[in-house]
XYZ file of C-alpha atoms in Angstrom:
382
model
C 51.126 -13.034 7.944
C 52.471 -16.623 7.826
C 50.894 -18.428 4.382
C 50.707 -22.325 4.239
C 52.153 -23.674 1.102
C 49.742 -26.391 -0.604
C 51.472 -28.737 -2.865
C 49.380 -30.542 -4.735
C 51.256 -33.468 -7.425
C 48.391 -34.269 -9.875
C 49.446 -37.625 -12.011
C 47.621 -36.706 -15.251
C 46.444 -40.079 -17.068
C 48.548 -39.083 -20.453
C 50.534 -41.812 -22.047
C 52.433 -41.460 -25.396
C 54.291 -43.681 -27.420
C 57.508 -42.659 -28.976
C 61.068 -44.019 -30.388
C 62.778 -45.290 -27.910
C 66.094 -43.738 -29.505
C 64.806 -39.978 -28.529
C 67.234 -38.737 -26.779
C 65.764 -34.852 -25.610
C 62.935 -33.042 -26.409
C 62.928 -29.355 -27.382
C 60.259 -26.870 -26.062
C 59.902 -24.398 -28.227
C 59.625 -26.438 -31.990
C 60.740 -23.070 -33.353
C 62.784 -20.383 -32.545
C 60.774 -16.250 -32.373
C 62.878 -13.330 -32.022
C 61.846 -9.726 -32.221
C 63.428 -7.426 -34.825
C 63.974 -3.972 -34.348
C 67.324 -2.129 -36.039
C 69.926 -1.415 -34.248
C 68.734 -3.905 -31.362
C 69.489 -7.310 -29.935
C 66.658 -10.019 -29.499
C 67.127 -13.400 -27.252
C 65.069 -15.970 -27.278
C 65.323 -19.144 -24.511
C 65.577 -23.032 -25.606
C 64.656 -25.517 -22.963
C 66.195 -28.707 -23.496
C 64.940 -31.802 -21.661
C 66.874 -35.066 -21.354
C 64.092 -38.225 -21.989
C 66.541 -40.778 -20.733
C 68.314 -41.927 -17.587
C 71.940 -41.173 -18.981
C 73.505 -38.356 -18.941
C 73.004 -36.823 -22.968
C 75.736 -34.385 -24.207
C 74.150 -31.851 -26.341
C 75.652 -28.898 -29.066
C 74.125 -26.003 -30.733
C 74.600 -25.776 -34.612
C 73.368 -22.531 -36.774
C 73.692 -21.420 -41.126
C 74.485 -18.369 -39.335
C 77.259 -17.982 -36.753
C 78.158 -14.646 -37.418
C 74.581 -13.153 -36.396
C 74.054 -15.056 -33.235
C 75.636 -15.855 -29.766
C 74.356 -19.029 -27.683
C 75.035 -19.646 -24.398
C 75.573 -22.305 -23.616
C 76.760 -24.080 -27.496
C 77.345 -27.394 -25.834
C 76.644 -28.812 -22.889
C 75.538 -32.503 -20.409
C 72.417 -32.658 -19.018
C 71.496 -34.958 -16.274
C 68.828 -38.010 -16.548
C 65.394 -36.841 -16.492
C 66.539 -33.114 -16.303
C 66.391 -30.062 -18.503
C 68.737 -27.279 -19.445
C 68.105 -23.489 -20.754
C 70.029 -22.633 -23.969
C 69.759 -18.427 -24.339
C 70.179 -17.503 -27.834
C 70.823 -14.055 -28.988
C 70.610 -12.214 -32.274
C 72.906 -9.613 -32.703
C 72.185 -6.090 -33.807
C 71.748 -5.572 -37.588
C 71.415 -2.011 -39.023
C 68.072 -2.632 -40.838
C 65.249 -4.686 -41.034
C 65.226 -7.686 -43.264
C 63.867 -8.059 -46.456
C 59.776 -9.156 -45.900
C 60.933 -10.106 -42.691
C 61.944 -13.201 -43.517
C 64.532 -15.656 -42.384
C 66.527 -18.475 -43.527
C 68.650 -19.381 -40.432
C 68.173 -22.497 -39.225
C 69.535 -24.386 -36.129
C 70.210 -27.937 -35.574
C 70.786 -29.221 -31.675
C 73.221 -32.851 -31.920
C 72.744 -35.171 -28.595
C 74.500 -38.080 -27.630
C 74.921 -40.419 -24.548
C 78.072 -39.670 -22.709
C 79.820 -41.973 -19.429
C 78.023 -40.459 -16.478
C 79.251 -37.660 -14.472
C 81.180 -36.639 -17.303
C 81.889 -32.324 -17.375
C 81.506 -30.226 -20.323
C 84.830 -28.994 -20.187
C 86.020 -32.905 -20.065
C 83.986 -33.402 -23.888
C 86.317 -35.019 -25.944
C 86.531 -32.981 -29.726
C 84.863 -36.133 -31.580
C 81.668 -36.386 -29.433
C 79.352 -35.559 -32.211
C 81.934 -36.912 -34.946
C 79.190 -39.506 -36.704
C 82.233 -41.464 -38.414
C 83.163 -42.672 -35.251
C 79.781 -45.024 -35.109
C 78.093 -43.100 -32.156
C 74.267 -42.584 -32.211
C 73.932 -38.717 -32.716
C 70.329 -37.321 -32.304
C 69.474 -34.307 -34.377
C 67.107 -31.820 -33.748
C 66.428 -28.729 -35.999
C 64.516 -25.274 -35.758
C 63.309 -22.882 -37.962
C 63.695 -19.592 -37.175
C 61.259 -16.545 -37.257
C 61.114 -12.721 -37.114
C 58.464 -10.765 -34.835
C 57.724 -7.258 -35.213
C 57.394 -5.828 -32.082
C 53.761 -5.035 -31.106
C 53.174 -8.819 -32.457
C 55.300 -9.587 -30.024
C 53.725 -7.904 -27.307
C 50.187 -9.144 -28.143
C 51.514 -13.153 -28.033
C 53.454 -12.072 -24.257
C 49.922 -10.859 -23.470
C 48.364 -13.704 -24.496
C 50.896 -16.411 -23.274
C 50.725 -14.889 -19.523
C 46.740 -14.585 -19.452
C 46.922 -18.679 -20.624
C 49.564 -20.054 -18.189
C 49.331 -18.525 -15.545
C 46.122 -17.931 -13.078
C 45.031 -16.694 -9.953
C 42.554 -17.501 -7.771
C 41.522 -15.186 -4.906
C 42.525 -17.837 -1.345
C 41.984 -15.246 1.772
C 44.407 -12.313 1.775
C 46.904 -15.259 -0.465
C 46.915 -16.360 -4.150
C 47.189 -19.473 -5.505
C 49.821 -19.947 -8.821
C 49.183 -22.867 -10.928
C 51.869 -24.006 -13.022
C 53.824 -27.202 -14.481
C 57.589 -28.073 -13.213
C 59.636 -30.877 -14.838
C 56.621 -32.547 -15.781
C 54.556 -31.976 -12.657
C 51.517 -29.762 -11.726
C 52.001 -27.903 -9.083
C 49.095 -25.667 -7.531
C 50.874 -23.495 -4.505
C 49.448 -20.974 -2.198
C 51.881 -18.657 -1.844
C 52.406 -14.080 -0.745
C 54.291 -12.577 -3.055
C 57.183 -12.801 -0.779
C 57.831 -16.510 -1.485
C 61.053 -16.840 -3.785
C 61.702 -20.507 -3.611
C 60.567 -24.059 -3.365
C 61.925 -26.817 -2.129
C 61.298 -30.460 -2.893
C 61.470 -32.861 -1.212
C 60.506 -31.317 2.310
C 62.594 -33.339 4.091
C 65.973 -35.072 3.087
C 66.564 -39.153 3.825
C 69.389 -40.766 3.593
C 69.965 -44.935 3.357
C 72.259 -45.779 6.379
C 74.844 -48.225 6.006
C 78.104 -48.879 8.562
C 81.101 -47.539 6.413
C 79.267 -46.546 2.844
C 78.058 -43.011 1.777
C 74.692 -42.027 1.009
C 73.400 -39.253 -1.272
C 69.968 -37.766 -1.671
C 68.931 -35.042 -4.162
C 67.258 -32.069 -3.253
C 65.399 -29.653 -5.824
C 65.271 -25.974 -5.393
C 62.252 -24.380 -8.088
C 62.882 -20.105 -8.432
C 59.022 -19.481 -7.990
C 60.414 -15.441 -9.076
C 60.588 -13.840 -12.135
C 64.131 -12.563 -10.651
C 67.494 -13.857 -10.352
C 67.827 -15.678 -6.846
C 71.378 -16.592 -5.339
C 70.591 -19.901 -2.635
C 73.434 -21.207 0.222
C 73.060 -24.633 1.983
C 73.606 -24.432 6.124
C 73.565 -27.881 8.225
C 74.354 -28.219 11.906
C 76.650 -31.092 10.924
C 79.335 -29.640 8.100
C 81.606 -32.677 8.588
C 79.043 -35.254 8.019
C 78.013 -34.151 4.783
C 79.395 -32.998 1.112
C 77.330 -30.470 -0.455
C 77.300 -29.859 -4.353
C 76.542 -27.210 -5.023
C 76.460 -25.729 -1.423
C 75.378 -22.136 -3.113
C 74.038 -21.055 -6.639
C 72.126 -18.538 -8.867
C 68.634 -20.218 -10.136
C 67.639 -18.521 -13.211
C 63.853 -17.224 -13.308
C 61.004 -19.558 -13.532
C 63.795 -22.479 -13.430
C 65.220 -24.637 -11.069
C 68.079 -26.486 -9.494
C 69.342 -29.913 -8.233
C 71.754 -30.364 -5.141
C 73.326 -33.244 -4.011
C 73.954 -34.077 -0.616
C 76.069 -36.942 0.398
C 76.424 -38.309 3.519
C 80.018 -39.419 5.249
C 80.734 -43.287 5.399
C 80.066 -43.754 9.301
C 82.156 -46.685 11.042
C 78.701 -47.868 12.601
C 74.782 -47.748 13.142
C 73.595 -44.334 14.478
C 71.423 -45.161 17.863
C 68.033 -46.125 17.730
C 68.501 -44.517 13.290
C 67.542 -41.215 14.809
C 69.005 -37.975 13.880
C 69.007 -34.570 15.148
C 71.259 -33.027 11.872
C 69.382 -29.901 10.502
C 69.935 -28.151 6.834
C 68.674 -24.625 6.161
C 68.833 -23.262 2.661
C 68.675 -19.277 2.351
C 67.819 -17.325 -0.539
C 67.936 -13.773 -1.637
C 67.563 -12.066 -4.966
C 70.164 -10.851 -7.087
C 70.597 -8.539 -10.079
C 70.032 -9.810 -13.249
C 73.217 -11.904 -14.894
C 74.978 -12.231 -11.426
C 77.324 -15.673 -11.902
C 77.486 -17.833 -8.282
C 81.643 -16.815 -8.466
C 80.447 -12.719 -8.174
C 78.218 -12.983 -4.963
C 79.394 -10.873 -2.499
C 80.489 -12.655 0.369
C 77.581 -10.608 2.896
C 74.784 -11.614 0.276
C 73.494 -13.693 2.746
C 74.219 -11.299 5.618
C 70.807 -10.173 7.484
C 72.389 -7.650 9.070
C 72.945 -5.494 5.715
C 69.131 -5.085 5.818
C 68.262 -7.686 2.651
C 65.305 -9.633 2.257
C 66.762 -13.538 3.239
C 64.258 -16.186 2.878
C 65.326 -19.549 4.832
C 63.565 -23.331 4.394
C 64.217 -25.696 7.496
C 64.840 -29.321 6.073
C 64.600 -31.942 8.750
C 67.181 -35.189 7.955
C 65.689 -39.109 8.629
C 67.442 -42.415 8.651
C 66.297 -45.126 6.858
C 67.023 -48.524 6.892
C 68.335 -50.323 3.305
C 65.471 -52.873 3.797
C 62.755 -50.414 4.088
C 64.474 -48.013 0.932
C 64.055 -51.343 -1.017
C 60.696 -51.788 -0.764
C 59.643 -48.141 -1.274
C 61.557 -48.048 -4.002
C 59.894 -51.241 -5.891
C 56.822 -49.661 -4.692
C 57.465 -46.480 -6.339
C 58.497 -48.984 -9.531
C 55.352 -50.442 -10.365
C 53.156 -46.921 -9.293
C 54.829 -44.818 -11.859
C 56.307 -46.722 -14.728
C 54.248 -49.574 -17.056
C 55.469 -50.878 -20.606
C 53.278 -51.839 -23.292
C 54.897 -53.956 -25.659
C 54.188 -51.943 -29.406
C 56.095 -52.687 -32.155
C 59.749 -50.866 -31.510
C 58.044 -48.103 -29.533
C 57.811 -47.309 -25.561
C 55.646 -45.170 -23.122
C 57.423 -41.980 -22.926
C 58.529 -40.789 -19.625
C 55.507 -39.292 -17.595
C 57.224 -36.579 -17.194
C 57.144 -35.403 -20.971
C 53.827 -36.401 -21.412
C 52.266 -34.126 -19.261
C 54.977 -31.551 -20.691
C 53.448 -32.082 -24.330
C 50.100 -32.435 -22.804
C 50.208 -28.732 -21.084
C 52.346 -27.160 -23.462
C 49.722 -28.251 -26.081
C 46.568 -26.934 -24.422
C 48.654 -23.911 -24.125
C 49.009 -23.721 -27.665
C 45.394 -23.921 -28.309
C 44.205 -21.647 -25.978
C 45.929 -19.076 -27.258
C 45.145 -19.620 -30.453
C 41.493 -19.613 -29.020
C 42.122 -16.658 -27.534
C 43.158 -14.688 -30.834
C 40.195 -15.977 -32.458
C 38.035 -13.959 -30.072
C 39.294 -11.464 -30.420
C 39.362 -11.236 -34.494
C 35.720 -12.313 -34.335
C 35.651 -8.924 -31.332
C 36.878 -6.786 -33.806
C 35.377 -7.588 -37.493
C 31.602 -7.147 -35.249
C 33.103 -3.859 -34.303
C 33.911 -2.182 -37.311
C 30.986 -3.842 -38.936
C 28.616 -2.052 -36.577
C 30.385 1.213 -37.278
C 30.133 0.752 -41.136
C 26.267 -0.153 -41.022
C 24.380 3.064 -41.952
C 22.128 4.779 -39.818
C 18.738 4.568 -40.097
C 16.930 7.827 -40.404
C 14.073 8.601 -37.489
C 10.724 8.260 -38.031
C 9.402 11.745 -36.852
């Protein structure tokens, strides 16, 4: 059975004031890792860049010995977010009280755009050298294991939740700052957004447009890029491996054309397939059948329809867009923070309290309990 997939974008009226020198934002505040002997324990950092340049960021610890992070240093794109996993290494015993005094510090900076990580040069986050370096540092904690398991209980119950929509469910959750309520079977892997790609036509310039592709999985799912017109168009990338829960940008540029296509129609087509893959698989180890049907796999494919549209008419939708979504306030040295991270810190912190809410019910659950088992019995009047 075919399910229709409702999008709903819900602007949330949240508006924050912050330094308008923050560079990222950090989701969690604090680092949590499990403890067990003889055992690893990772933990995920999600990075998010608060600024339209492109911020250069590296991964400090007291401790280098005990930990591995992947990636240490990186550039993330304007108004996007990168996933830091860091992993302790296995120790022999369990620490004293189970306490810890590693700490981390994450340095940003503001870097030329579409500069590469390998292309860094070695005094990026030299402070001598008069740059403005952002720092950002995390405590970190141990978790015993069923403590652990109680907060991943608790954490899924909160975020996520399904509502019964005919033989369909309905998944409610936030992405990049957006909430997005989708009716989906449990065959759906990816989204795509936007639905359709437009491109600004001019006689002998290129166009680009950027396409996002959301894992909606808690797998590891490989995507490839088809069009009916390869030589019109540069994809980058034109395949990929989205992480779980995370997402993807693509860029599609469009070949400089000598003149006006006729009547700005188009009949170009792009399909993007996706399959999923076993855990850790890099884009450079995909077989080259993964995206063979004929090898019996599970390939899910999203038609994208291409438009035309005029500079003149881009302009206007784009000063439209302008004065919709972005409004200053003049306060002291401080500006409205990106909506984006305001409905981030919004969610994340309702999050927070409900499941703190939730552990409160269920102390106040338990201390009735074993205070109706203490409470002696009364002896029958015969």
């Amino acid at each position: 059975m075919t399910y229709r997939k409702i999008l709903l974008i819900l602007e949330l009226g949240v508006m924050t004031t912050l330094d308008s020198n923050q560079l990222i934002s950090v989701h969690h505040n604090d680092l949590k890792f499990i403890v067990e002997p003889k055992k690893q324990s990772s933990g995920d950092l999600k990075v998010v860049n608060n600024t339209e340049h492109h911020v250069a960021f590296k991964v400090k610890t007291t401790a280098p010995k005990n930990y591995c992070v992947r990636p240490f240093r990186g550039v993330v794109l304007p108004w996007n977010s990168c996933v830091i996993r860091i992993t302790r290494q296995a120790q022999q015993e369990y620490p004293p009280d189970m306490q810890c005094k590693d700490k981390f510090m994450l340095q940003s900076t503001i870097v030329p755009p579409n500069t590469k990580v390998q292309n860094l040069p070695a005094d990026t986050f030299n402070k001598e050298r008069a740059k403005e370096i952002e720092e950002y540092k995390l405590k970190v904690f141990f978790l015993s294991p069923s403590i652990q398991g109680n907060s991943k209980g608790e954490g899924l119950k909160s975020s996520t939740l399904q509502i019964p929509y005919s033989n369909s469910g309905v998944k409610i959750d936030l992405r990049g700052g957006v909430l997005v309520i989708t009716a989906i079977d449990d065959n759906q892997l990816i989204s795509v957004h936007p639905n359709d790609l437009k491109f600004i036509i001019e006689p002998k310039k290129q166009s680009s447009c950027d396409l996002k592709v959301v894992n909606n999985a808690e797998h590891h799912v490989a995507f490839k890029v088809n069009t009916t017109a390869p030589k019109n168009y540069c994809v980058r990338p034109n395949r990929g491996v989205v992480l779980p829960w995370n997402s993807c940008v693509i860029r599609i540029t469009r070949q400089a054309q000598r003149e006006y296509p006729p009547d700005m129609q188009c009949k170009d087509k792009f399909m993007l397939q996706s399959t999923i893959v076993s855990p850790n698989t890099n884009v450079h180890d995909l077989p080259a059948d993964t995206f063979n049907k004929e090898r019996g796999k599970k390939i899910q494919e999203y038609k994208l329809k291409v438009f035309f549209v005029s500079p003149s008419a881009q302009g206007n939708s784009k000063d439209e867009g302008l004065k919709s979504s972005t409004l200053q306030i003049p306060y002291s040295n401080s500006a409205v923070q990106h909506p984006k991270d305001a409905r981030d810190a919004a969610v994340q912190l309702t999050l927070q309290l409900q499941q703190k809410l939730d552990f409160l019910k269920k102390r106040i659950n338990n201390l009735v309990f074993h205070k109706l088992l203490r409470r002696p019995r009364q002896p029958r009047n015969e």
